[in-house]
CSV table of C-alpha atoms in Angstrom, one decimal:
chain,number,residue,atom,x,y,z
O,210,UNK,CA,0.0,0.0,0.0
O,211,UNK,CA,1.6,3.6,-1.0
O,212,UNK,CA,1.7,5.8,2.2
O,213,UNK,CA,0.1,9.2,1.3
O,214,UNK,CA,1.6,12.6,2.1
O,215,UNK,CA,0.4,14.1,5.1
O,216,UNK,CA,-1.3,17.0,3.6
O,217,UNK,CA,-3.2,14.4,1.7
O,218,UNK,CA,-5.2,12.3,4.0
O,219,UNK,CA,-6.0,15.8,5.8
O,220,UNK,CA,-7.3,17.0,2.8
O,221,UNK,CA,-9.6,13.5,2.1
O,222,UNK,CA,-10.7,14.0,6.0
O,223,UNK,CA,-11.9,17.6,5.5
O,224,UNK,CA,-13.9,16.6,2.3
O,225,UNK,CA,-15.8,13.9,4.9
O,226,UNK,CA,-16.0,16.9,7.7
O,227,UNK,CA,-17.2,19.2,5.1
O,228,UNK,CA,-20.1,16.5,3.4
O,229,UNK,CA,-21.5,16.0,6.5
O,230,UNK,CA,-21.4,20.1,7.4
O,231,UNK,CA,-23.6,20.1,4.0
O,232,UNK,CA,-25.7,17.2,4.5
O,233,UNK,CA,-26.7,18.2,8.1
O,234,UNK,CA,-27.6,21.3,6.0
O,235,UNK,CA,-26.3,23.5,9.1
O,236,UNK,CA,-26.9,27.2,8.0
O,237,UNK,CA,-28.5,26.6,4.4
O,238,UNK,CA,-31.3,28.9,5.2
O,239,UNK,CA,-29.4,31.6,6.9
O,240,UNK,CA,-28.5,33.3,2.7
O,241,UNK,CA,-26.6,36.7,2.2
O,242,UNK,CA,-26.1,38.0,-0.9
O,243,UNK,CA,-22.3,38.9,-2.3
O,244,UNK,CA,-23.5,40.5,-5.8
O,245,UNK,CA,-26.3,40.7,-7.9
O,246,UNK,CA,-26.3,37.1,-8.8
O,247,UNK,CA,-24.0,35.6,-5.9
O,248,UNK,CA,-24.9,34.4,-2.6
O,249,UNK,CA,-23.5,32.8,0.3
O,250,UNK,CA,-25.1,30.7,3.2
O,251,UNK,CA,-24.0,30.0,6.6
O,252,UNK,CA,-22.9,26.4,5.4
O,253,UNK,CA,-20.6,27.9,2.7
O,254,UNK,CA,-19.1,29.7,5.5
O,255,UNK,CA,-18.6,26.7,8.3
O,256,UNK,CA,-17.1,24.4,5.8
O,257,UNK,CA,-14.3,27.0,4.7
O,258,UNK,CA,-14.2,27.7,8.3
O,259,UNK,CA,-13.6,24.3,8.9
O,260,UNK,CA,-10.7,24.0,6.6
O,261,UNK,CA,-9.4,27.0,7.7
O,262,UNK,CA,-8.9,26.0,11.0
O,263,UNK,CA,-7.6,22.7,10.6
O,264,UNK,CA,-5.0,23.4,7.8
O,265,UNK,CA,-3.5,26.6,9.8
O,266,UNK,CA,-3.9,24.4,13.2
O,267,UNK,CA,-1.5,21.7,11.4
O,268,UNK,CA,0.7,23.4,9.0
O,269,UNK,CA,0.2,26.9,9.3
O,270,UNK,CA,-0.2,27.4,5.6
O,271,UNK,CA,-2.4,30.1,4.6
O,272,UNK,CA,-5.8,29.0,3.2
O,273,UNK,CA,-7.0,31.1,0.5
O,274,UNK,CA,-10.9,30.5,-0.3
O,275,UNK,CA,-13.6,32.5,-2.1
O,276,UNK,CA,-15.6,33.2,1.1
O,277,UNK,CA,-12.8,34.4,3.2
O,278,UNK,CA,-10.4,35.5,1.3
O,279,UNK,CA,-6.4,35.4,2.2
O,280,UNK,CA,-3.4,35.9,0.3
O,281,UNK,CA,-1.1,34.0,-1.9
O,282,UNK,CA,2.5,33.5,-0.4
O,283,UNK,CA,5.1,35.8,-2.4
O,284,UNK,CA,7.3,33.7,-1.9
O,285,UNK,CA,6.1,30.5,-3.5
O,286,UNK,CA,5.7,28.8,0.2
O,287,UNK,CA,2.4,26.5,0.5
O,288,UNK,CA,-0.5,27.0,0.7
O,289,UNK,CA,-4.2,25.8,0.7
């Protein structure tokens, strides 16, 4: 069996974390609009939450998302 980087079997753990965030349907009524045709619910925002937290808890690699934002590295260095 091939071992899998570390960064890797976090990754396939938050995409199980995150489906059951958005099966539970936690927040999907709570919906703010971020344009004219864009909108965002409160489960958008726990699951990148979710991510966030654990990736920076681990690593302390920026996470860079479409609902909260953050920055690329200048410097080439990781990131999620």
């Amino acid at each position: 069996m091939t071992s899998m980087r570390p960064e890797t079997s976090a990754a396939i753990d938050l995409v199980w974390q995150a489906l059951a965030l958005a099966e539970a349907g936690t927040g999907a009524r709570e919906i703010t609009s971020k344009g004219a045709r864009d909108i965002v619910t409160a489960t958008d925002v726990a699951v990148v939450d979710l991510i966030r937290a654990r990736i920076e808890s681990l690593w302390a690699y920026p996470v860079v998302g479409e609902e909260r934002g953050g920055e690329v590295p200048e410097d080439g260095s990781p990131y999620w």
